[in-house]
GROMACS .gro file of C-alpha atoms in nm:
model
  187
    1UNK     CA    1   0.000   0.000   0.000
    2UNK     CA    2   0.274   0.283   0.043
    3UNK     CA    3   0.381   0.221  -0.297
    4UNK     CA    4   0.028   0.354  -0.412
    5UNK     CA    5   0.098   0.714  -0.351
    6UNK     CA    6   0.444   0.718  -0.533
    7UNK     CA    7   0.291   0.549  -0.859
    8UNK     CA    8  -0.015   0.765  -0.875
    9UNK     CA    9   0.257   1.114  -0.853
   10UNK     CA   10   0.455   0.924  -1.139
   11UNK     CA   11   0.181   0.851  -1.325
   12UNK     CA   12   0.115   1.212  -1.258
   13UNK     CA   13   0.407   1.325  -1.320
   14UNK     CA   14   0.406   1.162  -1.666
   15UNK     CA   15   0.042   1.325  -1.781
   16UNK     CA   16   0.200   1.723  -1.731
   17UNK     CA   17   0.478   1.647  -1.969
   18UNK     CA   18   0.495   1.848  -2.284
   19UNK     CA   19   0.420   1.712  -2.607
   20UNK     CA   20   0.704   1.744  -2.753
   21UNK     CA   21   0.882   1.477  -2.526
   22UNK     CA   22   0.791   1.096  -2.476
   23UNK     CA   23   0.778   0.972  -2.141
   24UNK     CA   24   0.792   0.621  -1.975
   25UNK     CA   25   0.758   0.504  -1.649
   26UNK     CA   26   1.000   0.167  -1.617
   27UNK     CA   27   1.028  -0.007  -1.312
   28UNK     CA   28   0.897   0.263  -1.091
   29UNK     CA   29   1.097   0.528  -1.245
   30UNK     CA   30   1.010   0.797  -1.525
   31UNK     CA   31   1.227   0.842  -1.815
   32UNK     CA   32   1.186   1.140  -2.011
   33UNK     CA   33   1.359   1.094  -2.389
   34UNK     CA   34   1.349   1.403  -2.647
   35UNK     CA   35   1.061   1.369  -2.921
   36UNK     CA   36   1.207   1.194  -3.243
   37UNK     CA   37   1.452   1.293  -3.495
   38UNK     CA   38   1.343   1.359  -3.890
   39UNK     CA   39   1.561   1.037  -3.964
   40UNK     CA   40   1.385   0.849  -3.698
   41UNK     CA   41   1.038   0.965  -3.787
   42UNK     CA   42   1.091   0.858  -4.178
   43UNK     CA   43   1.274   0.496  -4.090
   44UNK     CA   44   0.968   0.382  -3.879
   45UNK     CA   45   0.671   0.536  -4.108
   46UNK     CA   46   0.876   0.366  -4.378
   47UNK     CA   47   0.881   0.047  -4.162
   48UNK     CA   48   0.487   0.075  -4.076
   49UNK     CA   49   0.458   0.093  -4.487
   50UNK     CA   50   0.613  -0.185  -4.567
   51UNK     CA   51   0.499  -0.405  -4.305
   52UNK     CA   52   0.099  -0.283  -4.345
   53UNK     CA   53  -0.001  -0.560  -4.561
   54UNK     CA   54   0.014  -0.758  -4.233
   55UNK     CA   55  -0.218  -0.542  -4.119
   56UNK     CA   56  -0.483  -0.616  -4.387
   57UNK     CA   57  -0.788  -0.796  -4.419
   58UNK     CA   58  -0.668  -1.154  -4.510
   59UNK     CA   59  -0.583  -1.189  -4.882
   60UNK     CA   60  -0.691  -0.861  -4.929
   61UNK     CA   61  -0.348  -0.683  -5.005
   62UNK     CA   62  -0.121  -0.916  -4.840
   63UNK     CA   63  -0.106  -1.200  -4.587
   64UNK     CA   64  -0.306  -1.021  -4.279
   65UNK     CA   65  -0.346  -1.191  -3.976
   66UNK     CA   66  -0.170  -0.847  -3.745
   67UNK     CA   67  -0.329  -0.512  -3.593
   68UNK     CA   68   0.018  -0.304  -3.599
   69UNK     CA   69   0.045  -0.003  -3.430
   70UNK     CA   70   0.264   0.331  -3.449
   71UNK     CA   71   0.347   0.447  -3.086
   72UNK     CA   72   0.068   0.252  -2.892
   73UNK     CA   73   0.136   0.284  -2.530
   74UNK     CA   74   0.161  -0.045  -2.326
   75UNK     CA   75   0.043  -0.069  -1.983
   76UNK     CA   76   0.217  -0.351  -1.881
   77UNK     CA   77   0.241  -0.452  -1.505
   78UNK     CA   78   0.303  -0.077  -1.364
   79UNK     CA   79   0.502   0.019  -1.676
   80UNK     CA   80   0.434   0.254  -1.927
   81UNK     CA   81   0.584   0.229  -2.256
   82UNK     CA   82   0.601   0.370  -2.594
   83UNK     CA   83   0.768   0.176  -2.881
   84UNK     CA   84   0.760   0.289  -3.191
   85UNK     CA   85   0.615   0.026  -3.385
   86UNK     CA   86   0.387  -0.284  -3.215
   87UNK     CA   87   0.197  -0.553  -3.374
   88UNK     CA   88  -0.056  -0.822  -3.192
   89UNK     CA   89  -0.157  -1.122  -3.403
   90UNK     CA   90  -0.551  -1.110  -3.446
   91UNK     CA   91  -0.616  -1.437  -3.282
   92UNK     CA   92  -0.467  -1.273  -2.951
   93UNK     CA   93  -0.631  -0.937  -3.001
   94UNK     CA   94  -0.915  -1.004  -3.258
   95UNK     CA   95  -1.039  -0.665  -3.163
   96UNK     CA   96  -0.860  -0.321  -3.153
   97UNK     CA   97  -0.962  -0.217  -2.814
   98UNK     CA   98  -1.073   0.136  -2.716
   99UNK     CA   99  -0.863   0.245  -2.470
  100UNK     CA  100  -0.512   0.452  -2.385
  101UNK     CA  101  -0.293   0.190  -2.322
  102UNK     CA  102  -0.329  -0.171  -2.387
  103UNK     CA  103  -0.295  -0.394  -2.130
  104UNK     CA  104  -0.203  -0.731  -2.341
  105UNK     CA  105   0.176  -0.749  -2.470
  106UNK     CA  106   0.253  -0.678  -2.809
  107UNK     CA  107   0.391  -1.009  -3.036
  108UNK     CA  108   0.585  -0.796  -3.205
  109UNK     CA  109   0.763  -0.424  -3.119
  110UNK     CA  110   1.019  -0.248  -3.277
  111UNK     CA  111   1.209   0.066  -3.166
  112UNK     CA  112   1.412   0.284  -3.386
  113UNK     CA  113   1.685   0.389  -3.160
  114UNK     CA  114   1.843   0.722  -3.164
  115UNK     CA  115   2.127   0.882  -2.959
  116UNK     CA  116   1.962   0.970  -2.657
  117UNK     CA  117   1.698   0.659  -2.603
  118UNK     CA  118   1.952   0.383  -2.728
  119UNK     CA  119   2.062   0.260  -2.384
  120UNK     CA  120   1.705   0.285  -2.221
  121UNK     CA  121   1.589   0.053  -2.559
  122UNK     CA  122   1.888  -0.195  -2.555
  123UNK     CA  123   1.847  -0.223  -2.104
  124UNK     CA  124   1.583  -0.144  -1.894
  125UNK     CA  125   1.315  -0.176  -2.207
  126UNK     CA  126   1.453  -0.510  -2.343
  127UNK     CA  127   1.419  -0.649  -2.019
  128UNK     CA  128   1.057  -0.533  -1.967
  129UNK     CA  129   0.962  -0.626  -2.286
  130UNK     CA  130   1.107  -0.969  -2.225
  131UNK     CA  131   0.973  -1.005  -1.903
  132UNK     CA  132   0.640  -0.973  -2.025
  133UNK     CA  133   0.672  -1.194  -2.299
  134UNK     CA  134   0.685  -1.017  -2.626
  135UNK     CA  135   0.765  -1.285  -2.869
  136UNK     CA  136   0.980  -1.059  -3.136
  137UNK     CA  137   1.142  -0.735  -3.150
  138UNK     CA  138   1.342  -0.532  -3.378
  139UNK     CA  139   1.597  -0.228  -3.302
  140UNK     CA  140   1.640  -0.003  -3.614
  141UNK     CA  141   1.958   0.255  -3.635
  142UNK     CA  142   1.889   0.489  -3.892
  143UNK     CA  143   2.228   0.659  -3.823
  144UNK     CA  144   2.429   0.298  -3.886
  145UNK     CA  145   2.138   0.191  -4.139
  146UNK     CA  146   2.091  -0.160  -3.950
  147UNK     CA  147   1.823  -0.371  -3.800
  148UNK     CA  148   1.854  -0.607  -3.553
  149UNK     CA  149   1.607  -0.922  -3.530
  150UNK     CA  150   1.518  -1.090  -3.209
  151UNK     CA  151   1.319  -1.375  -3.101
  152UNK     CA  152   1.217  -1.442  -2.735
  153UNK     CA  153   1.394  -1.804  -2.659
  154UNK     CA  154   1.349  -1.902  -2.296
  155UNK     CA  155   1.303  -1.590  -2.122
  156UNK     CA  156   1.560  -1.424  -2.328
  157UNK     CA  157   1.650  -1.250  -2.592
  158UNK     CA  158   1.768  -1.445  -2.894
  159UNK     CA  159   1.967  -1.230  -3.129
  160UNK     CA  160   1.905  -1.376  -3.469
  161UNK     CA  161   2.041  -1.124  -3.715
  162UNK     CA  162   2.169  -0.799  -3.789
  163UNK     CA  163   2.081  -0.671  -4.162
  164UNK     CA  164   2.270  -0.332  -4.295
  165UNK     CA  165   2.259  -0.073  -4.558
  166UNK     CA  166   2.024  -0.173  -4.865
  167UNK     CA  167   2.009  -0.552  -4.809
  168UNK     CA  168   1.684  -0.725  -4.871
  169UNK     CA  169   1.592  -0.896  -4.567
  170UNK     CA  170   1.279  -1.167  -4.413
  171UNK     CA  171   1.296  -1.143  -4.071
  172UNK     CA  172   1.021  -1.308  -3.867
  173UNK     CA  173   0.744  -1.263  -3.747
  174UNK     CA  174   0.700  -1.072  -4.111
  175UNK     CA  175   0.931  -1.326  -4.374
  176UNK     CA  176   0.596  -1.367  -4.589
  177UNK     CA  177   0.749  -1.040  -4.747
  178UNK     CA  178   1.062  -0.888  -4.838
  179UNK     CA  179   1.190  -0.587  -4.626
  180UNK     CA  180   1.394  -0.341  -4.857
  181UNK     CA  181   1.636  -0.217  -4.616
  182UNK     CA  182   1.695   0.094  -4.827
  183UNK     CA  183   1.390   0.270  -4.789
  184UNK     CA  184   1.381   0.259  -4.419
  185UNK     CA  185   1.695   0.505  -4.457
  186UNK     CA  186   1.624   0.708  -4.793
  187UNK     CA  187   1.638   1.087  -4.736
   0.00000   0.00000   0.00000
């Protein structure tokens, strides 16, 4: 019960920040990160492009079967995130639910990391994300034009690529289609 008091002021303290700044609360602390770079911007709306026909009706336009979001926040056991990109598969969340911040772990996340969230991504958010049992993620670095795959193996993270510059890449969950590296870091 005397935790109660110092989550609500976080929780607070994380509704009167300004726009132009994301914050996260992570393991009882807030982390406030500067709001995204042009380069980061462009690599994950490139990214959410490429990756939408997941996020179709079934045969539609490509293979379906996702409900991918840009910057969803997660409520996830007293933590408060913001990736950039997450994706559930429909037969966990059939439904987009109406609410702030969803409660059920993403499948899939990716975060495009820049100079001043890289640490927080690569640490204390791997672990949460981990923790909670988010079966793939990806880090993009727009600045070194790579992308790291991961797959959730026992609790931890399984490192099972890194793709660079304008390579042509399948990396799971989304191998159905080819990723054209290149466009994530056009200009």
């Amino acid at each position: 019960m005397s935790d109660k008091p110092r989550t609500e002021s976080i929780y607070e303290e994380l509704e009167r920040l300004p726009p132009e700044v994301t914050g996260e609360i992570i393991d009882g602390k807030l982390y406030v990160s500067p709001g995204p770079r042009f380069i980061h911007s462009r690599a994950a709306t490139r990214l959410l492009k490429r990756i939408g026909p997941f996020d179709e009706e079934e045969g539609e336009t490509g293979p379906g079967g996702w409900l991918i979001l840009f910057e969803p926040r997660l409520h996830l056991n007293g933590n408060v995130l913001r990736p950039d990109l997450a994706g559930w598969r429909r037969e966990r969340m059939p439904e987009m639910p109406d609410v702030v911040g969803a409660e059920l772990a993403p499948d899939w996340l990716c975060e495009v990391l820049s100079p001043s969230t890289a640490a927080l991504d690569r640490n204390q958010k791997m672990a949460v994300y981990a923790r909670e049992g988010v079966r793939h993620l990806w880090l993009i670095d727009p600045r070194l034009q790579t992308l790291e795959v991961y797959r959730l193996h026992g609790g931890d993270w399984q490192r099972l690529g890194v793709h660079t510059g304008n390579a042509v890449v399948h990396a799971e969950p989304f191998e159905a289609l080819p990723l054209k590296l290149a466009s994530l870091w056009e200009r």
